Amino acid sequence: MTQDVRILLVGLGNLGRRFCDILVEKGPQLETDYGLRLLIVGAADSRGTAYDADGLDPGQISRIKQAGGAIADYPRVGNSRETAADLVASRGADILCEASPVNVNQGAEPGLTHIRTALQRGINVVTPNKGPLVLAYQELHELAQRHGVQLRFDGTVAGGLPALYLGQRDLRGATVERIEAVPNLVTGYIMELLGDGLSWDEALERARHEGSLEADPSFDLDGWDAAAKLVILVNAVMGIPAKLEDVDRAGITGVTSEQVKRARSGGRVYKLLATAERRSGGRADLRVAPTLMPPDHFLSHLGRKQMGVIYHTDIYGTIMAAIDEPTPVPSAATMLRDVLDIYLT
Amino acid sequence: MTQDVRILLVGLGNLGRRFCDILVEKGPQLETDYGLRLLIVGAADSRGTAYDADGLDPGQISRIKQAGGAIADYPRVGNSRETAADLVASRGADILCEASPVNVNQGAEPGLTHIRTALQRGINVVTPNKGPLVLAYQELHELAQRHGVQLRFDGTVAGGLPALYLGQRDLRGATVERIEAVPNLVTGYIMELLGDGLSWDEALERARHEGSLEADPSFDLDGWDAAAKLVILVNAVMGIPAKLEDVDRAGITGVTSEQVKRARSGGRVYKLLATAERRSGGRADLRVAPTLMPPDHFLSHLGRKQMGVIYHTDIYGTIMAAIDEPTPVPSAATMLRDVLDIYLT
């Protein structure tokens, strides 16, 4: 017996489009293995929506977006007058997958409104979008609980690495005393390029050319991305209501080519390290800073496309996890992980 | 509102005793955080049992065992005429924690009988005991399903590392193409000692003195332990019904001090590596062998008290996890993780 899972997918960029590809590839297997049929009944980008209660074709959505089109171009049911907010406010669904662009500094909109609306309507929410979680962690959790629905955000912290499931579920019963993480890819990559002899301008140009740097690079370079991820980790895993302004934050722009080269000649590397140290009174010290890593540190061995996290616990020892993520597919796949987790646990 | 979880704890060695210590330390917090009161209503070692429907004192159990006593010495309710098998067959409980000594070569008894009995009686089972899982993986799972109870065995594979939860739950929807693991501590430690210049006899003596080697060392040295763990991983994470005899197994006894020294002078290490490669037709190639690790391999950076696993997947990238486990506490704590997981998901 197959159960339908009706999904609204908001945001059809890097992650949303790849989530469609994953559904194309995995749909039949998910029905066989889990008895679940994942249907994208509604989809939205910044220029419109498409809705079909019987399910849109995820392959069609992906092809439209890959060709540079808008979801409003979707045959018959594309709609350039309806917005993502309209879709979320009016259409029936079981889950909202919110993958609109990340925005931490400007109120995390439109994602935050989409998520609030869905939770209030009794729709589960899955999101790899950091912004809303960082700005409204407690509020959104209370909202989900009040309406008896699930809020999952495994993709917000370290791409496809299940850092939150590991920290929240597998460490139950433990006290997490300290967290260390390298949760941002592009900063490590740029520092490596500096070490290779590229100038700052050349390194930025290379990263931008390869698509790993956003139009506004300060979100990564100034450590906002790492700080946002650390705040989510501390809330979720330490249970401490930390906020973005609690992070003692330094970006990588002060790091010089010479520093990285000197470190490398001694067999060492710089990483943009995020750390949280539990203090008494339900507090924690949060810090993000470029760090010359000790050579035997687990996170110093991370490659250019790798992110990682360490949990120092009282009863489960020290648990370390990392992901090698050469493409955005694992980050997109976190939405599948979250959806399945809602239905299968 | 607090829910009682009535536990039968069988096996009061390294893990069972420490599980008692963990309950002493964590009991109040578990009630506050999760509304669960974990009661050890029955306990058994090889010389007898104790049973109290209102709960035994875990601190008392731990003190008796640490002083070299038997559970039959437990005040008033200790019983030297009742066996562990009697306890499991007759007493009411919600969960059996089976932590009796590991035994793969001789039918995995008495653990296997305890687990079968409990499942047939509708009692959930939690066990860090590899033997029964390796010898009867499919049978025990079918038994649990038929009786509507849970079977958890997170501690069987890599000590306190949640390798099974990671592989089974967080990788849902993915195909795991390859598994690599260093799941045994003492073999790596002995090879390190050889590299330090100790002879084989000296290395074995040192490991035995520190308590990391069993009376019969062949279980570790000949790769049985690593092979058993690999078989459980392949069954649980790849969904392939592999058996112990499917493993192409080589132990470390052929490794020489000179080999390890030579490797070390080139900045490399030997590990007893366990690998599984998925093949077509629902098969996998399983192999355990001492391996000269490539210098940039994730598992080559593991320290002396560290175990690790790598999952190569199609949609979640490559996920790597390791644990630093200087004491048996994390392995004992897997029983807490499993118990909580049964009640909280």
XYZ file of C-alpha atoms in Angstrom:
690
model
C 0.000 0.000 0.000
C 1.508 3.277 -1.078
C 1.090 6.510 0.831
C 1.203 9.812 -1.064
C 3.366 12.588 0.375
C 2.254 15.896 -1.145
C 5.101 18.404 -1.299
C 5.213 22.135 -1.970
C 8.696 22.972 -3.230
C 9.601 26.630 -2.885
C 12.892 27.742 -4.401
C 14.147 26.153 -7.601
C 17.806 27.141 -7.564
C 20.792 24.885 -6.987
C 19.111 22.810 -4.299
C 15.467 22.818 -5.397
C 16.273 21.772 -8.934
C 18.564 18.970 -7.771
C 15.898 17.780 -5.354
C 13.677 17.335 -8.422
C 16.434 15.312 -10.109
C 16.743 13.113 -7.026
C 13.009 12.424 -7.043
C 13.182 11.451 -10.715
C 15.996 9.033 -9.992
C 14.765 7.661 -6.673
C 10.967 7.748 -6.987
C 10.384 4.098 -7.888
C 12.854 2.865 -5.265
C 11.210 4.953 -2.545
C 7.848 3.390 -3.363
C 9.316 -0.108 -3.259
C 11.441 0.352 -0.151
C 9.233 2.588 1.979
C 5.762 2.583 0.439
C 5.941 6.342 -0.043
C 5.123 8.242 -3.231
C 6.662 11.720 -3.060
C 4.583 14.086 -5.195
C 5.556 17.671 -5.867
C 2.055 19.109 -6.044
C 3.225 22.730 -6.054
C 6.447 24.496 -7.008
C 7.493 28.131 -6.899
C 10.398 30.314 -7.928
C 10.721 34.083 -7.702
C 8.626 34.569 -10.846
C 5.623 32.375 -10.268
C 4.233 28.963 -9.432
C 2.797 25.759 -10.791
C 0.277 23.580 -9.004
C -1.278 20.217 -9.810
C -2.989 18.189 -7.101
C -2.044 15.008 -8.973
C 1.629 15.932 -8.916
C 3.889 17.906 -11.241
C 6.605 16.120 -13.219
C 9.886 16.751 -11.344
C 11.886 16.032 -14.500
C 9.935 18.711 -16.339
C 10.544 21.227 -13.527
C 14.255 20.481 -13.608
C 14.473 20.851 -17.398
C 12.645 24.191 -17.336
C 14.962 25.583 -14.667
C 18.124 24.196 -16.208
C 17.210 25.938 -19.460
C 16.936 29.213 -17.561
C 13.153 29.286 -17.616
C 10.611 30.086 -14.920
C 8.214 27.661 -13.286
C 5.418 29.826 -14.708
C 6.415 28.290 -18.071
C 5.238 24.880 -16.859
C 2.689 23.572 -19.401
C -0.990 24.324 -18.581
C -0.584 24.864 -14.811
C 2.265 27.403 -14.760
C 1.109 30.699 -13.241
C 3.056 33.949 -13.316
C 0.487 35.814 -11.204
C 0.620 33.525 -8.145
C 3.571 33.967 -5.753
C 5.354 31.441 -3.590
C 3.662 33.036 -0.577
C 0.238 32.544 -2.205
C 1.055 28.918 -2.925
C 2.093 28.220 0.668
C -0.888 30.112 2.075
C -3.579 28.432 0.001
C -2.655 25.021 -1.341
C -3.117 21.721 0.461
C 0.028 19.714 1.143
C 1.746 17.486 3.681
C 5.188 19.080 3.559
C 6.712 22.387 2.562
C 10.268 22.061 1.253
C 11.589 25.589 1.660
C 14.737 26.069 -0.435
C 14.551 29.734 -1.310
C 17.805 31.724 -1.289
C 19.565 32.052 2.034
C 19.327 35.463 3.589
C 20.420 36.032 7.139
C 21.003 39.751 7.241
C 17.687 40.976 5.860
C 15.123 39.233 8.004
C 15.513 35.851 6.317
C 12.649 36.680 3.964
C 10.811 35.366 2.079
C 11.707 31.998 3.626
C 10.710 32.909 7.171
C 7.179 33.896 6.149
C 6.753 30.746 4.078
C 7.794 28.577 7.014
C 5.601 30.408 9.536
C 2.612 30.169 7.209
C 3.069 26.461 6.573
C 3.483 25.588 10.259
C 0.401 27.618 11.159
C -1.557 25.728 8.515
C -0.477 22.375 9.961
C 1.990 21.581 7.186
C 5.325 19.936 8.077
C 8.386 21.939 7.062
C 11.711 20.738 5.693
C 14.332 23.358 4.908
C 18.042 23.655 4.138
C 17.601 27.443 4.466
C 19.659 28.730 7.408
C 18.160 32.196 7.608
C 14.809 31.454 9.241
C 16.329 28.995 11.718
C 19.037 31.404 12.810
C 16.695 34.320 13.277
C 13.727 32.508 14.792
C 14.880 29.140 16.109
C 12.756 29.076 19.255
C 9.708 30.719 17.714
C 9.555 28.258 14.825
C 9.968 25.258 17.108
C 7.176 26.484 19.378
C 4.987 27.090 16.349
C 5.607 23.567 15.034
C 4.843 22.045 18.406
C 1.677 24.084 18.854
C 0.368 22.914 15.497
C 1.497 19.310 15.940
C 3.805 19.264 12.927
C 7.473 18.566 12.265
C 10.201 21.075 11.448
C 13.382 19.568 9.968
C 16.466 21.442 8.821
C 19.262 18.933 8.455
C 20.660 20.753 5.409
C 21.313 24.011 7.236
C 24.550 23.099 8.971
C 27.089 21.130 6.972
C 25.645 20.293 3.578
C 24.767 16.628 3.292
C 26.414 15.630 6.570
C 23.721 14.554 9.054
C 25.362 16.684 11.730
C 22.059 17.554 13.390
C 20.641 14.042 13.508
C 23.938 12.845 14.914
C 24.023 15.606 17.495
C 20.368 15.601 18.475
C 19.367 11.987 18.298
C 22.447 9.814 18.586
C 23.819 11.817 21.530
C 20.630 11.683 23.595
C 21.403 11.392 27.273
C 24.826 12.998 26.896
C 26.034 16.458 27.750
C 27.815 17.993 24.772
C 30.588 20.030 26.349
C 32.170 21.425 23.217
C 31.489 21.603 19.498
C 34.113 22.256 16.846
C 33.137 22.591 13.215
C 34.389 23.529 9.792
C 30.974 24.128 8.271
C 31.817 26.331 5.273
C 33.455 25.073 2.078
C 34.418 28.164 0.146
C 36.476 29.866 2.866
C 38.725 26.830 3.199
C 39.038 26.666 -0.562
C 40.035 30.306 -0.875
C 42.678 29.970 1.832
C 44.055 26.934 -0.024
C 44.239 28.997 -3.218
C 46.140 31.690 -1.332
C 48.541 28.983 -0.246
C 48.898 27.916 -3.886
C 50.239 31.402 -4.611
C 47.127 33.113 -5.949
C 46.442 36.685 -4.901
C 43.224 37.508 -3.033
C 41.664 38.870 -6.238
C 42.681 35.795 -8.198
C 41.394 33.454 -5.509
C 38.022 35.218 -5.335
C 37.770 35.235 -9.119
C 38.524 31.512 -9.276
C 35.961 30.654 -6.593
C 33.353 32.853 -8.262
C 34.065 31.333 -11.658
C 33.566 27.837 -10.257
C 30.258 28.879 -8.770
C 31.245 28.376 -5.164
C 31.035 32.063 -4.229
C 27.793 34.026 -4.009
C 27.270 37.379 -5.726
C 27.726 38.998 -2.311
C 30.798 37.166 -1.034
C 30.798 38.784 2.409
C 28.307 36.224 3.734
C 30.990 33.567 3.428
C 34.196 35.591 3.723
C 33.198 37.517 6.846
C 32.188 34.346 8.627
C 28.424 34.981 8.697
C 27.684 31.618 7.128
C 29.836 29.723 9.627
C 28.408 31.776 12.501
C 24.835 31.048 11.402
C 25.560 27.336 11.240
C 27.213 27.406 14.659
C 24.154 29.121 16.154
C 21.885 26.398 14.761
C 24.207 23.673 16.085
C 24.307 25.195 19.546
C 20.528 25.560 19.698
C 19.859 22.077 18.368
C 22.633 20.021 19.945
C 23.492 21.894 23.146
C 19.948 23.075 23.767
C 21.200 26.600 24.419
C 19.193 29.489 22.880
C 22.196 31.230 21.308
C 21.751 33.992 18.739
C 23.839 35.304 15.868
C 24.983 38.334 17.888
C 26.434 35.996 20.534
C 29.113 34.805 18.113
C 32.592 36.292 18.443
C 33.122 36.354 14.684
C 36.174 36.961 12.491
C 36.217 36.276 8.748
C 39.114 35.200 6.586
C 39.813 38.524 4.849
C 42.744 39.242 7.152
C 44.514 36.032 6.197
C 47.459 36.539 3.849
C 48.971 34.351 1.196
C 52.229 34.379 3.180
C 50.546 33.059 6.332
C 49.007 30.144 4.482
C 52.277 29.360 2.687
C 54.238 29.468 5.923
C 51.711 27.177 7.597
C 51.840 24.800 4.661
C 55.629 24.593 4.719
C 55.251 23.406 8.314
C 52.666 20.854 7.231
C 49.769 22.832 8.654
C 46.596 24.461 7.356
C 44.224 27.290 8.147
C 40.525 26.569 8.545
C 37.631 28.864 9.353
C 36.884 27.096 12.628
C 33.605 27.463 14.518
C 33.653 26.478 18.185
C 31.172 26.467 21.031
C 32.164 25.795 24.608
C 29.486 25.107 27.195
C 29.639 27.357 30.257
C 27.741 27.188 33.495
C 24.316 28.812 33.720
C 23.007 27.455 30.423
C 25.411 29.575 28.402
C 28.045 28.879 25.764
C 30.955 30.785 24.269
C 30.612 30.882 20.480
C 33.503 31.771 18.220
C 34.270 31.788 14.491
C 37.812 32.580 13.392
C 40.456 31.562 10.864
C 42.592 29.141 12.833
C 46.004 27.619 12.303
C 45.054 24.028 12.976
C 47.184 21.702 15.106
C 48.560 19.071 12.716
C 46.904 16.136 14.476
C 43.481 17.797 14.697
C 40.719 15.805 13.024
C 39.446 18.855 11.142
C 42.910 19.753 9.838
C 42.718 16.734 7.518
C 39.598 17.930 5.723
C 40.043 18.245 1.981
C 38.901 21.106 -0.225
C 35.385 19.820 -0.668
C 34.971 18.553 2.868
C 33.128 19.864 5.913
C 33.191 18.388 9.382
C 32.050 18.585 12.969
C 33.276 17.261 16.322
C 31.144 16.683 19.394
C 32.960 16.396 22.717
C 30.593 14.526 25.037
C 30.606 13.133 28.541
C 29.405 9.570 27.918
C 29.809 8.958 24.176
C 33.460 9.978 23.914
C 34.477 12.376 21.154
C 32.534 11.874 17.959
C 33.811 13.239 14.675
C 32.041 13.344 11.343
C 32.854 14.746 7.940
C 31.500 14.788 4.411
C 33.146 14.910 1.043
C 30.706 16.832 -1.101
C 32.029 17.625 -4.573
C 28.595 18.741 -5.859
C 25.461 20.293 -4.298
C 23.601 16.954 -4.630
C 24.162 15.862 -0.993
C 22.865 19.225 0.264
C 19.758 18.837 -1.894
C 19.385 15.242 -0.722
C 19.029 16.432 2.883
C 15.448 17.353 1.930
C 14.844 13.715 1.027
C 16.464 12.606 4.294
C 14.230 14.968 6.265
C 11.047 13.984 4.426
C 11.742 10.284 4.920
C 12.590 10.835 8.554
C 9.230 12.492 9.173
C 7.397 9.515 7.708
C 9.571 6.647 8.875
C 10.341 7.294 12.554
C 4.308 12.319 33.790
C 7.064 9.745 34.076
C 7.066 6.432 32.240
C 8.879 3.470 33.770
C 11.169 1.445 31.482
C 11.773 -1.944 33.098
C 15.137 -3.395 32.086
C 16.659 -6.844 32.453
C 20.444 -6.446 32.341
C 22.292 -9.640 31.475
C 26.077 -9.551 31.628
C 27.796 -7.441 34.269
C 31.316 -7.225 32.896
C 33.018 -4.173 31.429
C 29.913 -2.908 29.647
C 27.121 -4.006 31.961
C 28.741 -2.550 35.041
C 29.452 0.747 33.313
C 25.877 0.892 32.073
C 24.855 0.788 35.741
C 27.230 3.669 36.470
C 25.713 5.669 33.612
C 22.205 5.143 34.995
C 23.353 6.351 38.417
C 24.805 9.475 36.880
C 22.104 10.178 34.303
C 18.911 8.904 35.939
C 17.530 12.217 37.203
C 18.394 14.021 33.956
C 16.641 11.339 31.878
C 13.487 11.798 33.938
C 13.608 15.567 33.529
C 14.521 15.628 29.850
C 12.542 12.681 28.505
C 10.046 11.670 31.181
C 11.575 8.205 31.338
C 12.594 6.337 34.484
C 15.004 3.531 33.576
C 14.688 0.761 36.156
C 16.932 -2.276 36.224
C 14.380 -4.748 37.546
C 16.556 -7.778 36.917
C 20.289 -8.389 36.557
C 22.335 -11.478 35.870
C 25.956 -12.544 35.645
C 27.368 -16.036 35.110
C 26.805 -16.974 38.754
C 23.253 -15.890 39.446
C 20.644 -13.152 39.327
C 18.823 -10.504 41.298
C 15.291 -9.349 40.658
C 13.127 -6.622 42.160
C 10.015 -5.420 40.369
C 10.493 -1.986 41.963
C 14.017 -1.700 40.556
C 17.434 -2.690 41.805
C 19.950 -0.003 42.787
C 22.382 0.320 39.846
C 25.014 1.830 42.129
C 24.813 -1.220 44.371
C 25.157 -3.568 41.381
C 28.213 -1.675 40.180
C 29.854 -1.740 43.620
C 29.302 -5.476 44.007
C 30.843 -6.218 40.607
C 33.708 -3.791 41.009
C 34.608 -5.536 44.275
C 34.775 -8.833 42.395
C 31.480 -10.125 43.790
C 28.539 -11.827 42.121
C 25.069 -10.412 41.599
C 23.823 -13.266 43.785
C 25.399 -11.290 46.651
C 22.833 -8.509 46.137
C 21.073 -7.938 49.477
C 17.776 -9.854 49.979
C 16.986 -10.487 46.280
C 20.292 -11.995 45.086
C 19.798 -15.560 43.880
C 22.578 -18.017 43.091
C 20.158 -20.736 41.916
C 18.478 -18.704 39.154
C 20.365 -18.352 35.850
C 20.351 -15.508 33.350
C 18.306 -17.743 31.045
C 15.721 -18.279 33.809
C 15.523 -14.535 34.402
C 14.942 -13.757 30.730
C 12.428 -16.589 30.370
C 10.260 -15.748 33.350
C 10.452 -12.136 34.498
C 8.357 -9.269 33.179
C 10.240 -6.398 31.532
C 10.134 -3.899 28.686
C 13.708 -4.312 27.489
C 16.458 -6.888 27.676
C 19.939 -5.364 27.646
C 22.091 -8.308 26.594
C 25.741 -7.620 27.396
C 27.069 -11.101 28.048
C 30.563 -11.959 26.758
C 31.029 -11.898 23.004
C 31.382 -15.296 21.453
C 31.242 -15.713 17.711
C 32.908 -19.054 17.193
C 30.876 -21.197 19.570
C 27.308 -20.495 18.600
C 27.168 -17.060 20.239
C 25.751 -18.597 23.401
C 24.385 -17.845 25.880
C 23.544 -14.432 24.320
C 21.703 -15.843 21.332
C 19.281 -17.846 23.480
C 18.628 -14.871 25.750
C 17.815 -12.669 22.774
C 15.577 -15.247 21.095
C 13.699 -15.847 24.334
C 13.139 -12.149 24.991
C 11.920 -11.413 21.462
C 9.529 -14.374 21.602
C 8.158 -13.050 24.882
C 7.514 -9.626 23.339
C 10.419 -7.912 25.097
C 12.492 -5.362 23.180
C 16.186 -6.206 22.918
C 19.227 -3.924 23.086
C 22.640 -5.523 22.738
C 26.262 -4.576 22.115
C 26.970 -8.313 21.731
C 28.129 -9.049 18.166
C 27.857 -12.832 18.315
C 24.088 -13.288 18.022
C 23.771 -10.626 15.337
C 26.522 -12.105 13.198
C 25.234 -15.655 13.421
C 21.508 -14.970 13.181
C 20.974 -11.481 11.744
C 17.979 -12.295 9.563
C 16.375 -14.744 11.989
C 16.482 -12.287 14.900
C 15.061 -9.455 12.787
C 12.206 -11.639 11.590
C 11.544 -12.735 15.164
C 11.427 -9.122 16.375
C 9.075 -8.142 13.591
C 6.784 -11.107 14.185
C 6.455 -10.220 17.855
C 6.136 -6.474 17.253
C 9.223 -5.487 19.239
C 12.452 -3.629 18.599
C 15.942 -5.083 18.237
C 18.783 -2.544 18.573
C 22.503 -3.276 18.444
C 24.287 0.022 17.943
C 27.175 -1.059 20.167
C 28.127 -4.054 18.045
C 30.067 -2.254 15.331
C 32.382 0.530 16.398
C 32.054 1.070 20.126
C 30.225 4.276 20.921
C 30.173 5.550 17.349
C 26.576 5.548 16.059
C 27.741 3.905 12.850
C 24.540 1.913 12.432
C 22.124 4.788 13.037
C 24.134 6.882 10.616
C 24.174 4.152 8.011
C 20.614 2.916 8.400
C 18.646 6.020 9.145
C 20.555 9.049 7.913
C 21.351 7.421 4.556
C 17.763 6.405 3.774
C 17.034 6.720 0.082
C 20.688 6.308 -0.876
C 22.553 3.365 -2.316
C 25.664 2.667 -0.263
C 28.187 1.523 -2.844
C 31.135 0.904 -0.574
C 31.928 0.733 3.125
C 35.381 1.117 4.625
C 35.929 0.708 8.335
C 38.557 0.433 11.024
C 36.292 -1.136 13.629
C 38.806 -2.772 15.982
C 40.975 -0.865 18.455
C 43.511 -3.366 19.708
C 44.880 -4.488 16.345
C 45.772 -0.918 15.401
C 47.320 -0.424 18.815
C 49.488 -3.537 18.516
C 50.738 -2.532 15.069
C 51.634 0.884 16.504
C 53.594 -0.827 19.281
C 55.452 -2.886 16.662
C 56.319 0.382 14.965
C 57.582 1.724 18.288
C 60.132 -1.102 18.258
C 58.421 -3.649 20.528
C 58.577 -7.309 19.551
C 55.365 -9.213 18.936
C 55.561 -10.802 22.384
C 56.183 -7.469 24.053
C 53.334 -5.813 22.145
C 50.887 -8.562 23.082
C 52.007 -8.434 26.693
C 51.548 -4.660 26.798
C 48.066 -4.841 25.277
C 47.077 -7.648 27.623
C 48.421 -5.774 30.623
C 46.367 -2.715 29.707
C 43.267 -4.861 29.446
C 42.685 -4.277 25.754
C 43.335 -7.885 24.742
C 41.058 -10.795 25.584
C 42.292 -14.034 27.156
C 41.993 -15.625 23.723
C 43.635 -12.995 21.538
C 42.887 -14.717 18.239
C 39.419 -13.162 18.058
C 41.045 -9.765 17.555
C 44.400 -10.693 16.005
C 43.016 -13.013 13.336
C 40.474 -10.438 12.233
C 37.354 -12.239 13.489
C 36.197 -9.208 15.413
C 36.596 -6.882 12.423
C 34.960 -9.448 10.127
C 31.991 -9.832 12.475
C 31.505 -6.075 12.586
C 31.750 -5.830 8.812
C 29.082 -8.510 8.407
C 26.722 -6.590 10.682
C 27.415 -3.340 8.785
C 26.749 -4.967 5.432
C 23.498 -6.519 6.607
C 22.276 -3.364 8.302
C 23.490 -0.629 5.970
C 23.708 -2.305 2.559
C 20.731 -4.599 3.172
C 22.737 -7.571 1.908
C 22.445 -10.859 3.887
C 26.193 -11.465 4.178
C 27.605 -14.051 6.559
C 30.884 -14.455 8.407
C 32.125 -17.077 5.948
C 31.706 -14.561 3.097
C 34.548 -12.435 4.463
C 37.964 -12.738 2.826
C 39.782 -12.398 6.126
C 43.438 -11.877 7.047
C 44.581 -10.994 10.545
C 47.577 -8.925 11.604
C 49.842 -11.742 12.757
C 51.816 -11.623 9.507
C 52.699 -7.960 9.966
C 56.275 -7.362 11.064
C 57.863 -4.657 13.129
C 60.010 -3.775 10.103
C 56.987 -3.244 7.855
C 55.377 -0.858 10.317
C 58.653 1.023 10.850
C 59.237 1.351 7.137
C 55.694 2.623 6.624
C 56.094 5.089 9.456
C 59.337 6.486 8.060
C 57.346 7.280 4.922
C 54.620 8.920 6.999
C 52.234 6.034 6.596
C 50.431 3.583 8.857
C 48.955 0.101 8.789
C 45.348 -0.428 9.803
C 43.258 -3.566 9.933
C 40.872 -2.329 7.265
C 37.433 -3.838 6.658
C 35.850 -3.111 3.291
C 32.651 -4.050 1.511
C 32.028 -3.320 -2.138
C 28.536 -3.682 -3.548
C 28.300 -5.959 -6.604
C 25.404 -6.605 -8.934
C 22.864 -9.248 -8.034
C 22.437 -8.167 -4.401
C 25.953 -9.298 -3.497
C 28.983 -7.631 -1.939
C 32.680 -8.420 -1.682
C 33.769 -8.375 1.956
C 37.387 -8.166 2.969
C 39.381 -7.703 6.170
C 43.145 -7.268 5.888
C 46.046 -5.308 7.354
C 46.434 -2.456 4.907
C 49.141 0.097 4.263
C 46.913 3.162 4.198
C 47.278 5.914 1.595
C 48.523 8.987 3.496
C 45.494 11.125 2.616
C 42.944 8.463 3.538
C 40.498 9.558 6.226
C 41.017 6.383 8.234
C 44.806 6.703 8.164
C 44.511 9.645 10.579
C 42.796 7.636 13.301
C 44.631 7.694 16.614
C 45.319 4.747 18.880
C 41.990 4.868 20.639
C 39.946 5.730 17.564
C 37.670 3.721 15.301
C 35.999 4.931 12.144
C 33.782 4.162 9.199
C 33.246 5.607 5.714
C 30.086 5.295 3.639
C 30.408 5.938 -0.091
C 26.915 6.807 -1.295
C 25.227 7.923 -4.483
C 23.259 10.947 -3.260
C 24.750 11.881 0.131
C 28.369 12.081 -0.992
C 31.016 10.324 1.072
C 30.285 10.364 4.773
C 33.019 9.675 7.302
C 32.691 9.211 11.044
C 35.066 8.357 13.830
C 35.147 8.106 17.592
C 37.837 8.707 20.147
C 37.075 6.248 22.898
C 39.733 6.137 25.623
C 37.508 4.066 27.975
C 34.685 1.498 27.535
C 32.113 4.088 28.707
C 30.970 5.067 25.183
C 30.457 1.401 24.279
C 28.372 0.913 27.417
C 26.471 4.120 26.664
C 25.257 2.657 23.358
C 22.748 0.709 25.470
C 21.372 4.005 26.742
C 21.280 5.368 23.185
C 19.378 2.303 22.002
C 16.917 2.326 24.911
C 16.165 6.021 24.425
C 15.798 5.544 20.702
C 13.156 2.866 21.215
C 11.104 5.184 23.408
C 11.684 8.515 21.722
C 11.274 7.935 17.988
